Amino acid sequence: MWLSDAQKIGVALTSFGGLFMMLGVILFFDGALLALGNVLFISGLTLIIGPQKTFFFFARKEKMRGTACFIGGILLVFLKWPFIGIIVEAFGFLNLFGAFFPVILTFMRQLPFVGNLLSLPYIRDVADRLAGSRASAV
């Protein structure tokens, strides 16, 4: 898969955004790290898929509840309510990006170490249930 330079920067920004959000949660909901992570995640996503596609992704009628919760959670983090903001933002994130989880799980199963770990009997069942994957009839 060939990525343009802007998309490569977008992948880095999105990754750093996820890292800062994770650190913000680990460090007892540090508002500054969570806010920085949100800004980096949104700007990285915009660079990866482009501004127009980003707008149309968030503005789709079936994604409005997720968009409202995601943006509302970001605003709550900015307004110094990081714990409630992250909960609302996580609900919005799951509504917006929940359809991508089976694709992500399939990709992760192709990675060398992670794929072996996800193929273990009990972990495979839990991962399939969390991602919403269904076993094929064939």
mmCIF file of C-alpha atoms in Angstrom:
data_model
loop_
_atom_site.group_PDB
_atom_site.id
_atom_site.type_symbol
_atom_site.label_atom_id
_atom_site.label_comp_id
_atom_site.label_asym_id
_atom_site.label_seq_id
_atom_site.Cartn_x
_atom_site.Cartn_y
_atom_site.Cartn_z
ATOM 1 C CA MET A 1 0.000 0.000 0.000
ATOM 2 C CA TRP A 2 1.488 3.300 -1.092
ATOM 3 C CA LEU A 3 0.976 6.298 1.146
ATOM 4 C CA SER A 4 1.619 9.911 0.290
ATOM 5 C CA ASP A 5 3.820 12.008 2.551
ATOM 6 C CA ALA A 6 0.770 13.677 4.110
ATOM 7 C CA GLN A 7 -0.767 10.270 4.856
ATOM 8 C CA LYS A 8 2.473 9.070 6.463
ATOM 9 C CA ILE A 9 2.450 12.139 8.709
ATOM 10 C CA GLY A 10 -1.225 11.448 9.430
ATOM 11 C CA VAL A 11 -0.453 7.887 10.527
ATOM 12 C CA ALA A 12 2.256 9.215 12.858
ATOM 13 C CA LEU A 13 -0.060 11.887 14.301
ATOM 14 C CA THR A 14 -2.866 9.386 14.831
ATOM 15 C CA SER A 15 -0.466 6.964 16.520
ATOM 16 C CA PHE A 16 0.897 9.666 18.797
ATOM 17 C CA GLY A 17 -2.660 10.759 19.552
ATOM 18 C CA GLY A 18 -3.556 7.252 20.651
ATOM 19 C CA LEU A 19 -0.358 7.056 22.706
ATOM 20 C CA PHE A 20 -1.046 10.362 24.473
ATOM 21 C CA MET A 21 -4.642 9.349 25.189
ATOM 22 C CA MET A 22 -3.431 6.046 26.633
ATOM 23 C CA LEU A 23 -0.867 7.851 28.783
ATOM 24 C CA GLY A 24 -3.522 10.338 29.891
ATOM 25 C CA VAL A 25 -5.751 7.506 31.087
ATOM 26 C CA ILE A 26 -2.874 5.636 32.744
ATOM 27 C CA LEU A 27 -1.781 8.806 34.560
ATOM 28 C CA PHE A 28 -5.168 9.153 36.272
ATOM 29 C CA PHE A 29 -6.981 11.057 33.509
ATOM 30 C CA ASP A 30 -4.483 13.841 33.001
ATOM 31 C CA GLY A 31 -6.461 16.462 31.105
ATOM 32 C CA ALA A 32 -3.505 17.940 29.214
ATOM 33 C CA LEU A 33 -2.394 14.589 27.782
ATOM 34 C CA LEU A 34 -5.956 13.642 26.880
ATOM 35 C CA ALA A 35 -6.569 16.970 25.141
ATOM 36 C CA LEU A 36 -3.285 16.722 23.226
ATOM 37 C CA GLY A 37 -4.115 13.140 22.254
ATOM 38 C CA ASN A 38 -7.532 14.191 20.954
ATOM 39 C CA VAL A 39 -6.084 17.007 18.854
ATOM 40 C CA LEU A 40 -3.390 14.749 17.401
ATOM 41 C CA PHE A 41 -5.878 11.945 16.675
ATOM 42 C CA ILE A 42 -8.336 14.212 14.830
ATOM 43 C CA SER A 43 -5.606 16.000 12.853
ATOM 44 C CA GLY A 44 -3.973 12.684 11.936
ATOM 45 C CA LEU A 45 -7.269 11.214 10.789
ATOM 46 C CA THR A 46 -7.850 14.315 8.664
ATOM 47 C CA LEU A 47 -4.443 13.946 7.022
ATOM 48 C CA ILE A 48 -4.935 10.225 6.357
ATOM 49 C CA ILE A 49 -8.297 10.364 4.582
ATOM 50 C CA GLY A 50 -8.474 14.046 3.665
ATOM 51 C CA PRO A 51 -10.559 16.915 5.040
ATOM 52 C CA GLN A 52 -13.591 16.392 2.816
ATOM 53 C CA LYS A 53 -13.864 12.642 3.474
ATOM 54 C CA THR A 54 -13.343 13.246 7.191
ATOM 55 C CA PHE A 55 -16.213 15.722 7.234
ATOM 56 C CA PHE A 56 -18.491 13.369 5.308
ATOM 57 C CA PHE A 57 -17.529 10.450 7.591
ATOM 58 C CA PHE A 58 -18.506 12.359 10.735
ATOM 59 C CA ALA A 59 -21.562 14.019 9.131
ATOM 60 C CA ARG A 60 -23.325 10.857 7.907
ATOM 61 C CA LYS A 61 -26.840 10.525 9.224
ATOM 62 C CA GLU A 62 -26.324 7.060 10.735
ATOM 63 C CA LYS A 63 -23.160 8.256 12.539
ATOM 64 C CA MET A 64 -24.625 11.420 14.112
ATOM 65 C CA ARG A 65 -25.045 9.916 17.600
ATOM 66 C CA GLY A 66 -21.445 8.723 17.596
ATOM 67 C CA THR A 67 -20.214 12.054 16.249
ATOM 68 C CA ALA A 68 -22.126 14.008 18.889
ATOM 69 C CA CYS A 69 -20.776 11.807 21.696
ATOM 70 C CA PHE A 70 -17.220 11.879 20.343
ATOM 71 C CA ILE A 71 -17.149 15.666 19.961
ATOM 72 C CA GLY A 72 -19.011 16.118 23.255
ATOM 73 C CA GLY A 73 -16.431 13.950 25.007
ATOM 74 C CA ILE A 74 -13.604 15.996 23.535
ATOM 75 C CA LEU A 75 -15.299 19.189 24.726
ATOM 76 C CA LEU A 76 -15.738 17.733 28.211
ATOM 77 C CA VAL A 77 -12.016 16.908 28.301
ATOM 78 C CA PHE A 78 -11.227 20.487 27.263
ATOM 79 C CA LEU A 79 -13.608 21.808 29.946
ATOM 80 C CA LYS A 80 -11.693 19.956 32.716
ATOM 81 C CA TRP A 81 -14.042 16.961 33.081
ATOM 82 C CA PRO A 82 -11.614 14.306 31.779
ATOM 83 C CA PHE A 83 -13.143 11.198 33.391
ATOM 84 C CA ILE A 84 -16.676 11.817 32.137
ATOM 85 C CA GLY A 85 -15.295 13.133 28.835
ATOM 86 C CA ILE A 86 -13.355 9.938 28.153
ATOM 87 C CA ILE A 87 -16.391 7.787 28.920
ATOM 88 C CA VAL A 88 -18.592 9.812 26.549
ATOM 89 C CA GLU A 89 -15.815 9.903 23.960
ATOM 90 C CA ALA A 90 -15.305 6.120 24.164
ATOM 91 C CA PHE A 91 -19.021 5.577 23.554
ATOM 92 C CA GLY A 92 -18.847 7.841 20.511
ATOM 93 C CA PHE A 93 -15.665 6.150 19.292
ATOM 94 C CA LEU A 94 -17.317 2.731 19.469
ATOM 95 C CA ASN A 95 -20.335 4.033 17.559
ATOM 96 C CA LEU A 96 -18.156 5.631 14.893
ATOM 97 C CA PHE A 97 -15.429 3.034 14.420
ATOM 98 C CA GLY A 98 -17.070 -0.170 15.685
ATOM 99 C CA ALA A 99 -17.531 -1.508 12.156
ATOM 100 C CA PHE A 100 -13.740 -1.489 11.650
ATOM 101 C CA PHE A 101 -12.974 -3.845 14.543
ATOM 102 C CA PRO A 102 -13.349 -7.106 12.541
ATOM 103 C CA VAL A 103 -10.998 -5.693 9.891
ATOM 104 C CA ILE A 104 -8.475 -4.680 12.556
ATOM 105 C CA LEU A 105 -8.729 -8.117 14.173
ATOM 106 C CA THR A 106 -8.092 -9.834 10.833
ATOM 107 C CA PHE A 107 -5.051 -7.630 10.245
ATOM 108 C CA MET A 108 -3.690 -8.273 13.744
ATOM 109 C CA ARG A 109 -4.029 -12.030 13.252
ATOM 110 C CA GLN A 110 -1.600 -11.768 10.329
ATOM 111 C CA LEU A 111 1.135 -10.181 12.466
ATOM 112 C CA PRO A 112 3.915 -12.552 13.590
ATOM 113 C CA PHE A 113 3.726 -12.535 17.404
ATOM 114 C CA VAL A 114 0.272 -11.023 17.906
ATOM 115 C CA GLY A 115 -1.310 -13.455 15.437
ATOM 116 C CA ASN A 116 -0.089 -16.463 17.400
ATOM 117 C CA LEU A 117 -1.359 -14.914 20.620
ATOM 118 C CA LEU A 118 -4.784 -14.173 19.133
ATOM 119 C CA SER A 119 -5.049 -17.746 17.828
ATOM 120 C CA LEU A 120 -4.943 -19.316 21.288
ATOM 121 C CA PRO A 121 -8.243 -21.086 22.103
ATOM 122 C CA TYR A 122 -9.773 -18.858 24.792
ATOM 123 C CA ILE A 123 -8.287 -15.614 23.494
ATOM 124 C CA ARG A 124 -9.642 -16.341 20.007
ATOM 125 C CA ASP A 125 -13.192 -16.709 21.368
ATOM 126 C CA VAL A 126 -12.992 -13.492 23.393
ATOM 127 C CA ALA A 127 -11.469 -11.514 20.502
ATOM 128 C CA ASP A 128 -14.139 -12.782 18.100
ATOM 129 C CA ARG A 129 -16.881 -11.833 20.541
ATOM 130 C CA LEU A 130 -15.438 -8.354 21.148
ATOM 131 C CA ALA A 131 -14.908 -7.642 17.462
ATOM 132 C CA GLY A 132 -18.298 -9.030 16.478
ATOM 133 C CA SER A 133 -16.750 -11.539 14.096
ATOM 134 C CA ARG A 134 -18.816 -14.547 13.163
ATOM 135 C CA ALA A 135 -17.562 -17.930 12.149
ATOM 136 C CA SER A 136 -18.246 -18.804 8.538
ATOM 137 C CA ALA A 137 -20.479 -21.767 7.726
ATOM 138 C CA VAL A 138 -17.832 -23.241 5.435
#
